[in-house]
XYZ file of C-alpha atoms in Angstrom:
663
model
C -1.731 9.487 15.638
C 0.642 9.510 18.556
C 1.911 6.099 19.568
C 4.483 4.476 21.785
C 6.900 2.725 19.450
C 8.963 -0.264 20.528
C 11.696 -2.342 18.941
C 11.417 -6.013 18.039
C 12.515 -6.874 21.595
C 10.095 -4.453 23.256
C 12.658 -1.696 23.939
C 11.615 1.960 23.494
C 12.360 2.833 19.865
C 14.454 5.958 19.282
C 13.511 6.909 15.739
C 16.327 9.447 15.396
C 18.917 6.793 16.221
C 17.336 4.335 13.774
C 17.073 6.910 10.971
C 20.674 7.961 11.527
C 21.808 4.340 11.245
C 19.704 3.688 8.123
C 21.157 6.742 6.381
C 24.704 6.029 7.549
C 24.481 2.470 6.183
C 22.839 3.892 3.047
C 19.545 2.061 3.153
C 18.218 5.384 1.861
C 19.367 8.970 1.493
C 17.713 12.265 0.456
C 17.811 12.791 -3.308
C 19.996 15.632 -4.595
C 21.358 16.121 -1.079
C 24.465 18.100 -2.110
C 22.090 20.609 -3.741
C 20.025 20.869 -0.574
C 17.607 18.048 -1.381
C 13.945 18.114 -2.392
C 11.238 17.295 0.124
C 9.573 13.922 -0.490
C 12.279 12.495 -2.774
C 14.722 9.761 -1.676
C 17.334 7.470 -3.207
C 17.881 3.883 -2.068
C 21.456 2.726 -1.511
C 22.751 -0.848 -2.009
C 21.088 -2.438 1.063
C 17.839 -0.520 0.454
C 17.759 -1.644 -3.191
C 18.424 -5.254 -2.220
C 15.776 -5.179 0.516
C 13.210 -3.712 -1.885
C 14.100 -6.249 -4.599
C 13.686 -9.126 -2.134
C 10.298 -7.834 -0.952
C 9.108 -7.511 -4.565
C 10.485 -10.972 -5.419
C 8.541 -12.546 -2.542
C 5.455 -10.515 -3.555
C 5.669 -11.890 -7.094
C 5.979 -15.462 -5.842
C 3.234 -15.043 -3.218
C 0.715 -13.441 -5.582
C 1.609 -13.622 -9.287
C 3.042 -17.151 -9.234
C 0.696 -18.616 -6.621
C -2.468 -17.092 -8.141
C -1.520 -17.437 -11.863
C -1.772 -13.675 -12.382
C -0.959 -11.912 -15.647
C 1.786 -9.318 -15.143
C 1.909 -6.184 -17.276
C 4.217 -3.163 -17.332
C 2.369 -0.068 -18.514
C 3.393 3.471 -19.384
C 3.985 6.017 -16.635
C 2.989 8.902 -18.930
C -0.798 9.002 -19.110
C -2.921 11.237 -21.387
C -5.264 13.737 -19.727
C -8.349 12.113 -21.256
C -7.668 8.762 -19.563
C -7.387 10.263 -16.079
C -10.297 12.618 -16.737
C -12.470 9.594 -17.506
C -11.226 7.669 -14.448
C -12.097 10.613 -12.195
C -8.541 11.447 -11.125
C -8.493 14.904 -12.738
C -11.549 15.977 -10.757
C -11.255 13.999 -7.533
C -7.676 12.854 -6.874
C -6.966 15.538 -4.297
C -6.175 16.369 -0.690
C -7.308 19.378 1.322
C -4.746 22.093 1.979
C -4.773 25.409 3.808
C -2.325 28.312 3.924
C -0.905 30.382 6.752
C -1.853 34.032 6.018
C 1.398 35.405 7.465
C 4.285 33.179 6.354
C 2.568 31.445 3.424
C 3.226 27.954 4.807
C 1.160 25.291 3.032
C -0.451 22.821 5.433
C -2.297 19.614 4.679
C -5.573 20.232 6.488
C -6.138 16.807 8.078
C -2.526 16.617 9.279
C -2.796 20.143 10.704
C -5.918 19.234 12.693
C -4.255 16.011 13.841
C -1.087 17.776 15.008
C -2.931 20.519 16.901
C -5.228 18.109 18.754
C -2.396 15.713 19.626
C -0.321 18.623 20.959
C -3.231 19.713 23.153
C -3.771 16.174 24.431
C -0.072 15.917 25.321
C -0.334 19.236 27.141
C -3.358 17.921 29.033
C -1.393 14.848 30.150
C 1.480 17.028 31.282
C -0.863 19.360 33.213
C -2.445 16.362 34.924
C 0.978 15.065 35.915
C 0.606 11.930 33.801
C 3.620 10.236 32.265
C 4.361 11.220 28.670
C 5.840 8.374 26.695
C 9.298 8.865 25.179
C 8.051 9.113 21.626
C 5.415 11.671 22.569
C 8.018 13.627 24.519
C 10.386 13.671 21.549
C 7.605 14.894 19.257
C 6.616 17.520 21.782
C 10.190 18.843 21.961
C 10.294 19.176 18.189
C 7.012 21.074 18.141
C 8.067 23.362 20.987
C 10.811 24.726 18.761
C 8.070 26.040 16.490
C 5.785 27.281 19.236
C 6.042 30.439 21.279
C 6.248 28.960 24.715
C 2.830 27.350 24.835
C 2.056 26.211 28.361
C 0.570 22.835 29.213
C -3.180 23.275 29.674
C -5.528 20.902 31.435
C -8.610 20.141 29.357
C -12.097 19.242 30.520
C -12.780 15.517 30.390
C -15.515 16.078 27.779
C -13.097 18.026 25.577
C -10.520 15.222 25.809
C -13.186 12.747 24.656
C -14.150 15.080 21.774
C -10.548 15.359 20.622
C -10.014 11.600 20.831
C -13.228 10.985 18.880
C -12.134 13.407 16.131
C -8.721 11.729 15.870
C -10.331 8.272 15.657
C -12.217 9.310 12.517
C -9.864 11.946 11.070
C -9.953 10.269 7.644
C -13.722 10.662 7.454
C -13.796 14.494 7.232
C -14.107 16.439 3.989
C -12.646 19.899 3.388
C -15.614 21.842 4.700
C -15.756 19.725 7.871
C -12.002 20.155 8.458
C -12.469 23.928 8.075
C -15.314 23.830 10.617
C -13.108 21.938 13.084
C -10.304 24.492 12.684
C -12.724 27.329 13.459
C -14.655 25.555 16.208
C -11.548 24.628 18.192
C -9.600 27.791 17.248
C -6.675 25.887 15.757
C -3.671 28.061 14.967
C -0.383 27.501 13.234
C 2.202 27.226 16.019
C 4.769 29.127 13.941
C 2.674 32.301 13.592
C -0.203 32.007 16.060
C -2.723 32.529 13.246
C -5.552 30.414 11.877
C -4.862 29.126 8.357
C -7.146 29.883 5.432
C -10.159 27.613 4.777
C -9.138 24.266 3.198
C -9.143 24.066 -0.591
C -8.805 21.038 -2.835
C -5.344 20.380 -4.340
C -4.950 17.836 -7.130
C -2.035 15.518 -6.373
C -1.050 14.590 -9.927
C 2.104 15.858 -11.660
C 1.004 17.476 -14.922
C 3.138 17.448 -18.062
C 2.923 17.786 -21.850
C 3.503 14.892 -24.220
C 5.384 15.704 -27.421
C 7.213 18.832 -28.636
C 4.064 20.732 -29.608
C 2.706 20.495 -26.040
C -0.762 19.908 -27.502
C -1.300 16.628 -25.679
C -1.743 17.211 -21.960
C -0.800 14.371 -19.663
C 0.218 13.348 -16.175
C 2.676 11.086 -14.442
C 0.426 8.245 -13.313
C -0.724 8.359 -9.670
C -1.285 4.569 -9.697
C -0.562 1.599 -11.971
C -4.199 0.492 -12.180
C -5.426 2.412 -15.247
C -3.024 0.658 -17.623
C -4.374 -2.678 -16.434
C -7.989 -1.627 -16.996
C -7.282 -0.325 -20.498
C -5.642 -3.636 -21.450
C -8.526 -5.721 -20.061
C -9.861 -6.955 -23.412
C -6.405 -8.101 -24.544
C -5.698 -9.760 -21.198
C -9.038 -11.583 -21.332
C -8.176 -12.845 -24.815
C -4.693 -13.889 -23.623
C -6.419 -15.809 -20.834
C -8.527 -17.615 -23.483
C -11.652 -15.800 -22.302
C -11.584 -17.568 -18.947
C -12.953 -15.845 -15.840
C -12.114 -14.953 -13.132
C -8.531 -13.833 -13.609
C -6.161 -11.207 -12.237
C -3.604 -8.861 -13.724
C -0.721 -7.380 -11.743
C 1.804 -4.615 -12.150
C 4.874 -3.385 -10.258
C 6.093 0.122 -11.060
C 6.657 3.716 -10.050
C 3.799 6.115 -9.364
C 3.863 9.831 -8.595
C 1.873 12.096 -6.286
C 2.607 15.750 -5.640
C 2.152 15.572 -1.862
C 1.186 18.854 -0.186
C 3.670 18.650 2.677
C 5.754 15.463 2.591
C 6.816 14.329 6.021
C 7.557 11.100 7.830
C 10.542 10.123 5.690
C 9.849 7.176 3.385
C 6.204 7.001 4.466
C 5.054 10.046 2.480
C 6.990 10.644 -0.703
C 6.326 12.042 -4.166
C 7.771 9.148 -6.166
C 7.241 5.587 -4.988
C 7.023 1.953 -6.013
C 3.605 0.307 -6.124
C 2.544 -3.288 -6.644
C -1.104 -3.534 -7.679
C -3.464 -6.374 -8.492
C -6.737 -6.115 -10.419
C -8.789 -9.270 -9.853
C -11.673 -9.397 -12.348
C -14.693 -11.310 -11.087
C -18.238 -12.067 -12.226
C -20.640 -9.877 -10.158
C -23.243 -12.664 -10.155
C -22.889 -15.312 -7.465
C -21.932 -12.958 -4.596
C -18.278 -12.757 -5.689
C -17.334 -16.094 -4.202
C -13.727 -17.325 -4.408
C -12.874 -20.944 -5.153
C -9.932 -20.933 -2.676
C -11.674 -19.115 0.167
C -11.887 -22.322 2.208
C -8.074 -22.343 2.401
C -7.984 -19.071 4.359
C -11.343 -18.906 6.156
C -9.849 -19.805 9.559
C -7.122 -17.140 9.436
C -7.750 -14.604 12.177
C -7.370 -10.909 11.338
C -7.337 -7.825 13.567
C -10.270 -5.824 12.163
C -11.206 -2.201 12.883
C -14.611 -1.761 11.250
C -16.220 1.540 10.288
C -18.885 1.363 12.996
C -16.241 1.206 15.736
C -14.445 4.211 14.247
C -17.620 6.266 13.936
C -18.273 5.668 17.629
C -14.927 7.358 18.341
C -13.056 4.161 19.222
C -10.077 2.331 17.702
C -10.563 -1.065 19.338
C -9.831 -3.980 16.997
C -11.690 -7.288 16.925
C -9.786 -10.501 16.213
C -12.072 -12.384 13.850
C -11.542 -15.362 11.496
C -12.012 -14.046 7.958
C -14.659 -16.698 7.288
C -16.767 -15.356 10.131
C -16.145 -11.733 9.068
C -17.524 -12.492 5.590
C -20.492 -14.557 6.814
C -21.489 -11.791 9.243
C -21.192 -9.084 6.592
C -18.286 -7.233 8.221
C -16.310 -7.879 5.018
C -18.492 -7.594 1.910
C -17.650 -10.783 -0.016
C -15.453 -13.876 -0.240
C -13.073 -12.554 -2.888
C -12.346 -9.408 -0.883
C -11.944 -11.525 2.261
C -9.648 -13.961 0.451
C -7.277 -11.170 -0.545
C -7.303 -9.647 2.950
C -6.133 -12.998 4.299
C -3.515 -13.360 1.552
C -2.233 -9.850 2.289
C -1.932 -10.818 5.949
C 0.056 -13.946 5.045
C 2.371 -11.952 2.762
C 3.144 -9.370 5.438
C 3.780 -12.157 7.938
C 6.069 -13.933 5.470
C 8.333 -10.911 4.951
C 8.723 -10.299 8.687
C 6.074 -7.782 9.748
C 5.508 -7.846 13.522
C 2.138 -9.583 13.967
C 1.330 -7.472 17.032
C 1.623 -4.314 14.916
C -0.843 -4.961 12.117
C -4.547 -4.245 11.730
C -7.077 -4.032 8.904
C -9.080 -0.794 9.028
C -12.311 -0.425 7.080
C -12.860 2.810 5.158
C -15.583 5.138 6.360
C -18.138 6.750 4.049
C -16.180 9.913 3.154
C -13.037 7.899 2.408
C -14.646 5.503 -0.063
C -15.316 6.330 -3.677
C -19.032 6.467 -4.485
C -18.759 3.308 -6.606
C -16.829 1.187 -4.068
C -18.673 -1.662 -2.356
C -16.136 -2.054 0.477
C -12.539 -1.087 1.202
C -9.975 -2.065 3.859
C -6.447 -0.874 4.579
C -3.724 -3.057 6.050
C -2.126 -0.647 8.525
C 1.203 -1.186 10.277
C 2.104 0.404 13.603
C 5.263 2.514 13.461
C 6.810 5.370 15.429
C 4.661 7.653 13.221
C 1.474 5.867 14.279
C -0.691 3.534 12.213
C 0.375 3.737 8.567
C -1.667 2.528 5.590
C 0.602 0.158 3.640
C -1.878 -1.891 1.594
C -5.317 -0.926 0.359
C -7.819 -3.592 -0.688
C -10.941 -2.293 -2.402
C -13.964 -3.709 -4.171
C -14.167 -1.158 -7.030
C -17.312 -2.751 -8.515
C -17.491 -2.308 -12.331
C -16.695 1.407 -12.301
C -13.361 1.590 -14.126
C -14.175 -0.746 -17.010
C -17.598 0.880 -17.416
C -16.419 4.498 -17.632
C -13.569 3.717 -20.039
C -15.922 1.681 -22.222
C -18.525 4.467 -22.284
C -15.902 7.074 -23.152
C -14.183 5.137 -25.950
C -17.026 3.004 -27.270
C -14.800 -0.063 -26.883
C -16.647 -2.926 -25.141
C -14.693 -3.960 -22.034
C -16.943 -6.900 -21.279
C -16.979 -10.670 -20.934
C -18.990 -12.799 -23.370
C -19.983 -16.143 -21.895
C -21.911 -18.860 -23.761
C -24.992 -19.932 -21.802
C -25.773 -23.581 -21.128
C -29.430 -22.835 -21.867
C -30.841 -19.988 -24.021
C -32.234 -17.068 -22.033
C -35.498 -15.314 -23.002
C -35.291 -11.569 -22.325
C -38.091 -9.027 -22.594
C -37.128 -5.375 -22.234
C -37.416 -1.851 -23.626
C -34.789 -1.200 -26.293
C -33.618 2.093 -27.805
C -32.889 2.537 -31.523
C -31.135 5.824 -32.365
C -31.324 7.251 -35.896
C -27.578 7.921 -36.151
C -27.772 9.872 -39.434
C -30.202 12.365 -37.944
C -29.232 12.313 -34.245
C -25.636 13.575 -34.630
C -26.352 16.464 -37.035
C -29.321 17.562 -34.922
C -27.462 17.813 -31.594
C -24.048 18.607 -33.139
C -21.313 18.852 -30.455
C -23.705 17.591 -27.751
C -24.642 14.474 -29.708
C -22.445 11.994 -27.821
C -23.457 13.412 -24.439
C -27.177 13.185 -25.198
C -26.788 9.709 -26.710
C -24.933 8.488 -23.616
C -27.705 9.867 -21.393
C -30.376 8.098 -23.438
C -28.547 4.761 -23.422
C -27.976 5.023 -19.660
C -31.705 5.144 -18.905
C -33.379 2.451 -16.808
C -36.174 0.169 -17.976
C -38.698 2.223 -15.981
C -37.526 5.440 -17.624
C -37.648 3.890 -21.098
C -41.215 2.743 -20.562
C -42.220 6.294 -19.615
C -40.323 7.813 -22.560
C -41.973 5.339 -24.959
C -45.403 6.549 -23.786
C -44.320 10.200 -24.145
C -43.125 9.590 -27.716
C -46.365 7.874 -28.642
C -48.569 10.511 -27.016
C -46.609 13.709 -27.761
C -44.166 12.768 -30.502
C -41.294 13.777 -28.236
C -39.664 13.106 -24.867
C -37.684 15.288 -22.448
C -34.575 13.829 -20.788
C -32.243 15.254 -18.134
C -28.733 15.800 -19.554
C -26.488 17.792 -17.180
C -24.246 20.244 -19.008
C -26.405 20.533 -22.116
C -28.641 23.612 -22.551
C -30.528 24.122 -19.278
C -30.072 20.478 -18.278
C -33.212 19.280 -20.069
C -33.127 18.077 -23.672
C -36.098 17.473 -25.979
C -35.799 14.470 -28.319
C -38.325 13.901 -31.142
C -39.647 10.563 -32.357
C -37.866 11.096 -35.694
C -34.525 10.779 -33.843
C -35.120 7.556 -31.918
C -37.532 4.678 -31.230
C -38.178 2.932 -27.929
C -39.903 -0.444 -28.223
C -40.644 -3.392 -25.928
C -39.063 -6.481 -27.489
C -38.447 -10.130 -26.786
C -35.131 -11.707 -27.702
C -33.318 -14.962 -27.104
C -29.781 -14.820 -25.773
C -27.299 -17.645 -26.173
C -24.423 -15.530 -24.910
C -24.344 -13.561 -21.665
C -22.488 -10.247 -21.673
C -21.370 -8.577 -18.462
C -18.870 -6.066 -17.124
C -16.657 -7.689 -14.475
C -16.246 -6.233 -11.010
C -12.746 -5.589 -9.717
C -11.131 -6.395 -6.375
C -7.946 -4.320 -6.092
C -5.162 -4.976 -3.571
C -2.685 -2.073 -3.828
C 0.706 -2.236 -2.059
C 2.923 0.727 -1.194
C 6.310 -1.003 -1.287
C 8.218 1.918 0.261
C 5.897 2.092 3.251
C 6.095 -1.655 3.774
C 9.900 -1.468 3.521
C 10.204 1.277 6.141
C 7.738 -0.395 8.517
C 9.667 -3.645 8.130
C 12.891 -1.906 9.171
C 11.226 -0.502 12.302
C 9.590 -3.829 13.150
C 12.885 -5.754 12.886
C 15.132 -3.225 14.612
C 16.486 -3.745 18.124
C 19.649 -3.101 20.096
C 21.884 -5.306 22.236
C 24.562 -4.359 24.697
C 28.206 -4.761 23.779
C 30.515 -6.827 25.942
C 31.488 -3.730 27.941
C 27.837 -2.779 28.328
C 28.503 0.869 27.508
C 27.284 0.852 23.911
C 24.086 -0.431 22.328
C 24.634 -2.216 19.047
C 21.893 -2.030 16.434
C 20.482 -5.181 14.854
C 18.008 -5.594 11.989
C 16.507 -9.069 12.354
C 15.141 -9.485 8.829
C 14.010 -12.989 7.857
C 16.782 -14.593 5.742
C 14.677 -14.495 2.572
C 14.233 -10.713 2.870
C 17.687 -9.707 4.175
C 19.666 -7.583 1.667
C 22.748 -9.830 2.003
C 22.432 -13.373 3.308
C 26.010 -14.169 4.364
C 29.067 -12.296 5.610
C 32.375 -14.068 4.939
C 34.970 -13.138 7.566
C 38.593 -14.287 7.399
C 40.188 -14.392 10.844
C 43.031 -12.178 9.611
C 44.642 -10.904 6.422
C 46.710 -14.100 6.098
C 47.128 -14.797 2.382
C 46.466 -18.501 2.949
C 42.790 -17.658 3.579
C 42.306 -16.135 0.078
C 41.643 -19.406 -1.842
C 39.035 -20.465 0.727
C 37.301 -17.072 0.519
C 37.078 -17.258 -3.287
C 35.904 -20.871 -3.269
C 33.236 -20.306 -0.614
C 31.972 -17.135 -2.275
C 31.646 -18.975 -5.596
C 29.750 -21.872 -4.002
C 27.263 -19.441 -2.449
C 26.746 -17.626 -5.756
C 26.155 -20.950 -7.502
C 23.177 -21.705 -5.231
C 21.858 -18.127 -5.524
C 22.945 -16.887 -2.079
C 24.251 -13.301 -1.863
C 27.353 -12.701 0.241
C 29.832 -9.995 1.198
C 33.456 -10.304 2.269
C 34.808 -8.197 5.138
C 38.574 -8.642 5.333
C 39.221 -5.314 7.068
C 41.556 -4.995 10.042
C 38.707 -4.584 12.546
C 38.072 -7.337 15.074
C 35.719 -10.135 14.112
C 33.221 -8.863 16.683
C 33.145 -5.394 15.126
C 32.865 -6.787 11.626
C 29.880 -8.898 12.618
C 28.347 -5.969 14.485
C 28.590 -3.752 11.397
C 26.751 -6.370 9.364
C 24.133 -6.945 12.069
C 23.168 -3.329 11.301
C 22.645 -4.358 7.689
C 20.450 -7.286 8.707
C 22.854 -9.974 7.427
C 21.516 -13.176 9.063
C 24.567 -15.441 8.777
C 28.321 -15.151 9.041
C 31.056 -17.582 8.045
C 34.426 -17.387 9.738
C 37.498 -18.733 7.943
C 40.310 -19.475 10.392
C 43.466 -21.573 10.666
C 41.385 -24.707 11.299
C 39.902 -24.125 7.845
C 43.368 -24.468 6.317
C 43.857 -27.773 8.133
C 40.571 -29.560 7.445
C 38.405 -27.256 5.273
C 35.798 -26.674 8.023
C 34.295 -23.238 8.740
C 32.051 -21.766 11.429
C 28.521 -20.499 10.747
C 27.151 -17.756 13.022
C 23.473 -16.891 13.392
C 22.827 -13.139 13.769
C 20.162 -12.954 16.491
C 21.525 -15.553 18.931
C 25.208 -15.153 17.907
C 25.477 -18.940 18.317
C 27.713 -20.931 15.966
C 28.099 -24.356 14.414
C 31.118 -25.808 12.603
C 31.224 -28.128 9.594
C 32.675 -28.568 6.120
C 32.035 -25.987 3.422
C 29.456 -28.041 1.528
C 27.482 -28.796 4.694
C 27.516 -25.119 5.693
C 26.406 -23.954 2.232
C 23.564 -26.529 2.251
C 22.562 -25.364 5.737
C 22.460 -21.714 4.623
C 20.364 -22.575 1.570
C 17.820 -24.403 3.723
C 17.687 -21.465 6.154
C 17.156 -18.918 3.380
C 14.341 -20.885 1.747
C 12.815 -21.505 5.216
C 12.838 -25.283 4.851
C 14.832 -25.452 8.109
C 15.170 -23.322 11.229
C 18.337 -22.444 13.130
C 17.286 -24.942 15.811
C 17.251 -27.642 13.112
C 20.786 -26.700 12.051
C 22.051 -26.760 15.640
C 20.621 -30.246 16.067
C 22.354 -31.476 12.891
C 25.786 -29.785 13.024
C 28.347 -29.578 15.857
C 28.048 -26.524 18.107
C 31.160 -24.335 18.095
C 32.062 -22.177 21.118
C 35.761 -21.424 20.681
C 35.312 -17.845 19.406
C 31.979 -17.063 21.065
C 33.139 -14.124 23.185
C 35.114 -12.505 20.415
C 32.337 -12.805 17.870
C 29.717 -11.445 20.223
């Protein structure tokens, strides 16, 4: 949705200027650009790669190391049968529509969103209200595609309707989106025509595995399925102990209908996913929940959205769980941990919210689901999803393969169980039902205790029972008493068997990376005041390069000091770059402020005399001076966040001799 974007310092954010700078400094660039490029595909350059690697490194320490998670790296190529069982083949889709004149493919929800936002902007203009810079820029872009659409004032009730639709745009299915397009006569600005009714489009890239092409497969749309399929082995590796979590970082692929918004909607992207397996009994409590219960989150619950509003409530996560806003402690624990991770890497805390999924967004098996959304110049962007997937994934894969994906837990006291049990005569059952045997058997075994009691009476009275089996014959299947028995039995259990539930935090690393660049971008005036210089104020731990080494000139006497200092920084694991170009020191620092480099070391003639160097801090441009070892120790403490710049200024002598030049 339309938003007014600002820089880190509260200045209006010009996205075109930022994107131009990011591409010029090669944070990212369109893939295959000299061939014209392919929509939704991007390459990361050196600073983009380093930034991504640092984000992933912090993610691993924050989650995998801190939570003792088990990391796996699973295959990207996934057989059709796996994704058919998981539901992706049938349901992993978006709604698209087509322009009848020019054939343009439109993603239905984005089309509705764009049309309504354009009309609301036109209403503001007609009322003489101020249009924010970002809205104005978007409007200018859209006007190029339109045929001179005039600003039209809308009735107040219509404005409220449009705003209500936009507040719950993610809650509409294809039929409802089609109804909205017809009801509000939405037309493609390029042709003036209504698009065709929305149809479902599966987002997976299909392929064939092997030279015979007999094994159909897909490029995985998520990393999760590999983790589920390895559950039994991971449980054994974890010595059978519950709860535990697996984690995976890797590429996923989605054939987006109409990629837009740069790095925010792409067809190949890096994901970091966690599958936390938990016992469903005991209300999914978490043993470390008390550590985070006082952390306050900005929550946008489903009830607020359904009322047409987007107002967040700032609530401690402990209160949110106790009041039932968030379903359980484990889900709440991970929401708080996600919040802390995003804060740690430098996300602007005024531009984050957790939005609860509405009914049409959630899978039928999900107990609750929240997205961590970050505010950017494109609006609120989902960057992390956190879902309670119940026992769905392990259950369906177990049913399909016959492999038990369960936990066996020895009971402290034996448990007496009385229930209706089914015994199937395997030698007769399969030959009788032939190709439908497995389907009918699965339907029988899935029956409830109440159904089994009824079927037992039918077998005794009539010698047969009739069970509903969709897809077999007319949907009703007759089973004789010679094929199975249903009896009420008592048994003693010393071992409890259960299928774990799964809490799944899923991180889109590319989206987080782009949002982080917007959140840390700002501009400052040059000394002459006629040119704004871009700065990316990444936290030191995230910054692609930590230190810029700048010799005052090309004097050959500086070379030994440059080599020595660079080696000392490498020894303590600090990345650095050397800029010994002929540009002024101020310009060299300015170029590296664009790259987000937090610290700069100047080597000058004083260095030759006594070995001291100056250390410059990026955001304040203030400097201190000390010996090489003291400066390296200071940088290390700044990068690992054990000290702040204020601490360093209090410990080392302030240096002001080159302040104007370095600014």
